[in-house]
Amino acid sequence: MGIMKKTAFTVSLCFIVLFASAQHFRKIIENKYSIRRTLFKIDTTRQHDASVLHATSVEGVDNIESKSPLEKVLFGNTNAKIEFVVEPSFEGAYGIRVIKDSSETSSSLEVKRIINWKEVEKQMQKAFPVKGYTIQELNAKIAEREKMSEEERELSILKSRIRNEKREKESLKRYQVHTFIIPISDLFAEKLYAKFVSFIDDFKAKELEPNLLMGDGETTVFRCIVDQEIWTLSIPFKTEEKARELSDLCKQIVEDAEAGRFDESKYIGRLEDYGQEDCN
């Protein structure tokens, strides 16, 4: 006789509610800087004079309002000319960005990846265990939830949210990021940047079938600086053809860089060909 295996799914009712409401792309244009600060320097030679404070205006702080916690783990609190980030459900987040040196004369490709995601997940499972449910148990939980009063449901969701926030906060502290920095030509940097700008600017979501709105286990973020603005496009699914095409190209860059075989000439032609069919 064959043995029927019992399959468990580690899900929560709160997760189902939040996941169902999160399947929308976001296209955001924001100010490049969030604030402009004024620093005051004390003239110690005139300690008793009312005019000892000298005001100095400094450049604004990078606007990172649209960045997710994982993006901040990868790239910190600064914005680069272009950034690409993938946040999978079952592996560490990773991405690339183009940065300039301090003299603004040469460009580099920065490749980042969280390398201890599985280890941290095991630690979080011990600290914040998630109960696994069979389909039957899950249906029973849903039925039980439907019998709750609105106040009880809200309290249940609040408790789950607080617990999940604590888990996420602790996870973020423990993630380790591995970084590759590869010198690149201005030509490659400019073509990649131009592609990000045109892609985000032209992106329009097509009408999607209901079964395609459940996502595919990862969120992809494209970001670039345009003059005094930050443009961000965040897509929680890969059903858009152009999104997948540019995403796959950037993922291949990551793979080649980590394998030590990155050759920018391989990508310059692809960036030139990208989107040409739209012009024919």
Tab-separated table of C-alpha atoms in Angstrom:
chain	number	residue	atom	x	y	z
A	1	MET	CA	0.000	0.000	0.000
A	2	GLY	CA	1.163	3.498	-0.791
A	3	ILE	CA	1.593	5.928	2.023
A	4	MET	CA	-0.176	9.273	1.701
A	5	LYS	CA	2.029	12.000	3.078
A	6	LYS	CA	0.522	14.737	5.183
A	7	THR	CA	1.479	18.134	3.807
A	8	ALA	CA	1.632	21.186	6.055
A	9	PHE	CA	1.636	24.800	4.997
A	10	THR	CA	3.273	27.412	7.241
A	11	VAL	CA	0.816	30.226	6.737
A	12	SER	CA	-1.127	32.549	8.966
A	13	LEU	CA	-4.504	34.149	8.456
A	14	CYS	CA	-2.965	37.581	8.848
A	15	PHE	CA	-0.427	36.755	6.125
A	16	ILE	CA	-3.216	35.723	3.753
A	17	VAL	CA	-5.058	39.001	4.284
A	18	LEU	CA	-1.936	41.152	3.838
A	19	PHE	CA	-0.661	39.139	0.855
A	20	ALA	CA	-3.962	39.414	-0.986
A	21	SER	CA	-3.966	43.187	-0.575
A	22	ALA	CA	-0.323	43.681	-1.587
A	23	GLN	CA	-0.437	42.490	-5.195
A	24	HIS	CA	-0.261	45.915	-6.833
A	25	PHE	CA	2.679	47.511	-8.587
A	26	ARG	CA	3.850	50.881	-7.273
A	27	LYS	CA	5.197	53.634	-9.513
A	28	ILE	CA	6.461	56.525	-7.415
A	29	ILE	CA	8.119	59.868	-8.170
A	30	GLU	CA	9.606	61.639	-5.159
A	31	ASN	CA	11.946	64.468	-4.308
A	32	LYS	CA	15.605	63.485	-4.525
A	33	TYR	CA	16.244	64.864	-1.047
A	34	SER	CA	13.998	64.552	1.969
A	35	ILE	CA	15.217	67.631	3.884
A	36	ARG	CA	17.742	70.425	3.702
A	37	ARG	CA	19.603	70.900	6.954
A	38	THR	CA	21.195	73.954	8.511
A	39	LEU	CA	24.227	73.376	10.720
A	40	PHE	CA	25.359	75.828	13.373
A	41	LYS	CA	29.027	76.228	14.198
A	42	ILE	CA	30.044	77.830	17.497
A	43	ASP	CA	32.805	80.425	17.417
A	44	THR	CA	34.681	79.464	20.604
A	45	THR	CA	36.773	82.661	20.533
A	46	ARG	CA	33.662	84.731	21.269
A	47	GLN	CA	31.889	82.621	23.842
A	48	HIS	CA	29.952	85.510	25.435
A	49	ASP	CA	28.870	87.184	22.240
A	50	ALA	CA	25.309	86.724	20.988
A	51	SER	CA	26.611	86.138	17.440
A	52	VAL	CA	28.698	83.079	18.202
A	53	LEU	CA	26.490	80.782	16.071
A	54	HIS	CA	27.258	80.660	12.350
A	55	ALA	CA	24.662	78.996	10.143
A	56	THR	CA	25.786	76.793	7.241
A	57	SER	CA	23.402	75.238	4.711
A	58	VAL	CA	24.326	71.696	3.675
A	59	GLU	CA	23.115	69.324	0.974
A	60	GLY	CA	19.866	67.538	1.719
A	61	VAL	CA	19.583	64.023	3.071
A	62	ASP	CA	18.811	61.298	0.511
A	63	ASN	CA	15.107	60.510	0.353
A	64	ILE	CA	14.667	56.804	1.172
A	65	GLU	CA	10.948	56.883	2.001
A	66	SER	CA	10.071	54.370	-0.721
A	67	LYS	CA	12.808	51.878	0.211
A	68	SER	CA	11.813	48.666	1.946
A	69	PRO	CA	13.678	47.493	5.068
A	70	LEU	CA	15.521	44.886	2.978
A	71	GLU	CA	16.615	47.520	0.464
A	72	LYS	CA	18.060	49.549	3.326
A	73	VAL	CA	19.942	46.471	4.563
A	74	LEU	CA	21.482	46.059	1.102
A	75	PHE	CA	22.192	49.678	0.200
A	76	GLY	CA	21.963	51.661	3.419
A	77	ASN	CA	20.446	55.128	3.608
A	78	THR	CA	21.740	56.521	0.335
A	79	ASN	CA	20.467	56.430	-3.234
A	80	ALA	CA	22.540	55.598	-6.303
A	81	LYS	CA	21.924	56.691	-9.884
A	82	ILE	CA	20.288	53.320	-10.556
A	83	GLU	CA	19.325	50.480	-8.244
A	84	PHE	CA	17.824	47.068	-8.911
A	85	VAL	CA	16.634	44.827	-6.063
A	86	VAL	CA	15.006	41.393	-5.925
A	87	GLU	CA	13.273	40.304	-2.734
A	88	PRO	CA	12.463	36.558	-3.084
A	89	SER	CA	10.252	34.759	-0.600
A	90	PHE	CA	12.599	31.831	-0.007
A	91	GLU	CA	16.151	33.162	-0.353
A	92	GLY	CA	18.146	36.256	0.525
A	93	ALA	CA	17.480	39.569	-1.198
A	94	TYR	CA	20.043	40.729	-3.749
A	95	GLY	CA	20.620	43.558	-6.179
A	96	ILE	CA	22.921	45.888	-8.062
A	97	ARG	CA	23.546	49.608	-8.251
A	98	VAL	CA	25.845	51.925	-10.163
A	99	ILE	CA	27.991	54.198	-8.008
A	100	LYS	CA	30.546	56.935	-8.683
A	101	ASP	CA	33.874	57.360	-6.922
A	102	SER	CA	34.506	60.356	-4.670
A	103	SER	CA	35.858	62.396	-7.580
A	104	GLU	CA	32.803	61.579	-9.736
A	105	THR	CA	35.127	60.537	-12.574
A	106	SER	CA	34.644	56.764	-12.734
A	107	SER	CA	31.764	54.320	-12.262
A	108	SER	CA	31.512	50.970	-10.524
A	109	LEU	CA	28.904	48.262	-10.377
A	110	GLU	CA	28.067	47.269	-6.816
A	111	VAL	CA	26.566	43.790	-6.406
A	112	LYS	CA	24.952	42.940	-3.063
A	113	ARG	CA	23.410	39.770	-1.642
A	114	ILE	CA	22.185	38.653	1.798
A	115	ILE	CA	24.158	35.445	2.298
A	116	ASN	CA	22.791	34.054	5.576
A	117	TRP	CA	19.047	34.133	4.881
A	118	LYS	CA	18.482	30.409	5.591
A	119	GLU	CA	20.446	30.571	8.830
A	120	VAL	CA	18.473	33.598	10.041
A	121	GLU	CA	15.171	31.962	9.065
A	122	LYS	CA	16.026	28.939	11.213
A	123	GLN	CA	16.854	31.245	14.117
A	124	MET	CA	13.590	33.145	13.659
A	125	GLN	CA	11.597	29.909	13.510
A	126	LYS	CA	12.944	29.050	16.951
A	127	ALA	CA	12.390	32.530	18.376
A	128	PHE	CA	9.053	33.138	16.630
A	129	PRO	CA	7.723	29.686	15.653
A	130	VAL	CA	5.142	29.569	12.864
A	131	LYS	CA	2.575	26.790	13.133
A	132	GLY	CA	2.068	24.668	10.030
A	133	TYR	CA	-1.489	23.918	8.924
A	134	THR	CA	-2.890	21.217	6.698
A	135	ILE	CA	-5.560	22.282	4.216
A	136	GLN	CA	-8.243	20.902	6.540
A	137	GLU	CA	-6.843	22.750	9.547
A	138	LEU	CA	-6.540	25.936	7.542
A	139	ASN	CA	-10.169	25.716	6.407
A	140	ALA	CA	-11.198	25.168	10.010
A	141	LYS	CA	-9.234	28.243	11.078
A	142	ILE	CA	-10.895	30.333	8.389
A	143	ALA	CA	-14.321	29.107	9.482
A	144	GLU	CA	-13.446	29.923	13.090
A	145	ARG	CA	-12.312	33.383	12.051
A	146	GLU	CA	-15.601	34.059	10.273
A	147	LYS	CA	-17.446	33.450	13.551
A	148	MET	CA	-15.385	36.096	15.353
A	149	SER	CA	-16.742	39.544	16.066
A	150	GLU	CA	-15.144	42.438	14.198
A	151	GLU	CA	-13.347	43.487	17.366
A	152	GLU	CA	-11.931	39.978	17.876
A	153	ARG	CA	-10.735	39.814	14.260
A	154	GLU	CA	-9.026	43.197	14.529
A	155	LEU	CA	-7.334	42.150	17.770
A	156	SER	CA	-6.149	38.881	16.174
A	157	ILE	CA	-4.726	40.732	13.177
A	158	LEU	CA	-3.044	43.290	15.443
A	159	LYS	CA	-1.357	40.566	17.513
A	160	SER	CA	-0.103	38.834	14.363
A	161	ARG	CA	1.156	42.116	12.924
A	162	ILE	CA	3.068	43.017	16.093
A	163	ARG	CA	4.616	39.551	16.191
A	164	ASN	CA	5.587	39.700	12.516
A	165	GLU	CA	7.097	43.162	12.952
A	166	LYS	CA	9.217	41.916	15.858
A	167	ARG	CA	10.358	38.953	13.752
A	168	GLU	CA	11.238	41.168	10.799
A	169	LYS	CA	13.090	43.685	12.961
A	170	GLU	CA	15.190	40.926	14.528
A	171	SER	CA	15.869	39.338	11.130
A	172	LEU	CA	17.123	42.617	9.687
A	173	LYS	CA	19.660	42.918	12.516
A	174	ARG	CA	21.126	39.488	11.751
A	175	TYR	CA	21.429	39.604	7.962
A	176	GLN	CA	24.940	39.597	6.500
A	177	VAL	CA	25.526	41.286	3.141
A	178	HIS	CA	28.248	40.230	0.711
A	179	THR	CA	29.453	42.909	-1.709
A	180	PHE	CA	31.211	42.798	-5.083
A	181	ILE	CA	32.480	46.047	-6.626
A	182	ILE	CA	33.388	45.929	-10.326
A	183	PRO	CA	34.758	48.869	-12.354
A	184	ILE	CA	32.590	49.626	-15.393
A	185	SER	CA	32.863	51.981	-18.347
A	186	ASP	CA	30.864	55.177	-18.647
A	187	LEU	CA	29.289	53.726	-21.793
A	188	PHE	CA	27.850	50.715	-19.954
A	189	ALA	CA	26.732	52.866	-17.011
A	190	GLU	CA	24.994	55.333	-19.320
A	191	LYS	CA	23.195	52.654	-21.359
A	192	LEU	CA	21.982	50.827	-18.254
A	193	TYR	CA	20.820	54.121	-16.758
A	194	ALA	CA	18.999	55.133	-19.949
A	195	LYS	CA	17.228	51.784	-19.996
A	196	PHE	CA	16.033	52.166	-16.404
A	197	VAL	CA	14.749	55.681	-17.065
A	198	SER	CA	12.835	54.748	-20.227
A	199	PHE	CA	11.466	51.531	-18.701
A	200	ILE	CA	10.094	53.179	-15.559
A	201	ASP	CA	8.773	56.162	-17.503
A	202	ASP	CA	6.936	54.004	-20.078
A	203	PHE	CA	5.718	51.251	-17.753
A	204	LYS	CA	1.988	50.607	-17.819
A	205	ALA	CA	0.404	47.566	-16.194
A	206	LYS	CA	-1.591	45.431	-18.557
A	207	GLU	CA	-4.943	44.007	-17.539
A	208	LEU	CA	-4.156	40.875	-15.564
A	209	GLU	CA	-6.173	37.729	-15.151
A	210	PRO	CA	-7.285	37.092	-11.527
A	211	ASN	CA	-5.127	33.960	-11.308
A	212	LEU	CA	-2.030	36.027	-12.175
A	213	LEU	CA	-2.516	38.445	-9.314
A	214	MET	CA	-1.323	35.985	-6.656
A	215	GLY	CA	2.297	36.907	-7.282
A	216	ASP	CA	5.183	34.568	-7.939
A	217	GLY	CA	7.201	34.672	-4.763
A	218	GLU	CA	9.324	37.766	-5.295
A	219	THR	CA	9.189	41.534	-5.508
A	220	THR	CA	11.358	43.367	-8.030
A	221	VAL	CA	12.327	47.027	-7.608
A	222	PHE	CA	13.753	49.361	-10.251
A	223	ARG	CA	14.943	52.796	-9.080
A	224	CYS	CA	16.823	55.712	-10.650
A	225	ILE	CA	17.632	59.363	-10.036
A	226	VAL	CA	16.310	61.750	-12.698
A	227	ASP	CA	17.401	65.358	-12.157
A	228	GLN	CA	16.028	66.267	-8.724
A	229	GLU	CA	13.668	63.288	-8.538
A	230	ILE	CA	13.749	59.650	-7.450
A	231	TRP	CA	11.775	57.292	-9.698
A	232	THR	CA	10.782	53.920	-8.226
A	233	LEU	CA	8.883	51.025	-9.780
A	234	SER	CA	8.083	48.083	-7.498
A	235	ILE	CA	6.440	44.984	-9.024
A	236	PRO	CA	5.272	42.034	-6.867
A	237	PHE	CA	4.874	39.742	-9.893
A	238	LYS	CA	6.674	39.082	-13.190
A	239	THR	CA	3.773	38.985	-15.627
A	240	GLU	CA	4.824	42.131	-17.504
A	241	GLU	CA	6.978	41.196	-20.501
A	242	LYS	CA	9.234	44.270	-20.352
A	243	ALA	CA	9.599	43.978	-16.590
A	244	ARG	CA	10.702	40.374	-16.939
A	245	GLU	CA	13.082	41.181	-19.778
A	246	LEU	CA	14.954	43.907	-17.891
A	247	SER	CA	14.747	41.977	-14.624
A	248	ASP	CA	16.265	38.868	-16.232
A	249	LEU	CA	19.063	40.953	-17.733
A	250	CYS	CA	19.923	42.440	-14.320
A	251	LYS	CA	19.736	39.008	-12.680
A	252	GLN	CA	22.184	37.691	-15.268
A	253	ILE	CA	24.535	40.564	-14.429
A	254	VAL	CA	24.392	39.502	-10.770
A	255	GLU	CA	25.025	35.863	-11.646
A	256	ASP	CA	27.968	36.674	-13.922
A	257	ALA	CA	29.504	39.077	-11.411
A	258	GLU	CA	29.315	36.538	-8.580
A	259	ALA	CA	30.809	33.853	-10.835
A	260	GLY	CA	33.693	36.129	-11.854
A	261	ARG	CA	32.736	36.190	-15.535
A	262	PHE	CA	31.131	39.614	-15.888
A	263	ASP	CA	31.826	41.101	-19.332
A	264	GLU	CA	30.046	44.386	-19.922
A	265	SER	CA	30.375	44.106	-23.713
A	266	LYS	CA	27.984	41.165	-23.514
A	267	TYR	CA	25.313	43.466	-22.107
A	268	ILE	CA	25.890	46.657	-24.101
A	269	GLY	CA	24.460	45.028	-27.235
A	270	ARG	CA	21.489	43.636	-25.321
A	271	LEU	CA	20.760	47.050	-23.829
A	272	GLU	CA	20.871	48.584	-27.302
A	273	ASP	CA	18.474	45.932	-28.647
A	274	TYR	CA	16.123	46.141	-25.663
A	275	GLY	CA	12.796	47.653	-26.721
A	276	GLN	CA	13.757	48.118	-30.375
A	277	GLU	CA	10.810	45.985	-31.503
A	278	ASP	CA	8.518	48.679	-30.119
A	279	CYS	CA	9.938	51.150	-32.644
A	280	ASN	CA	9.386	48.928	-35.696
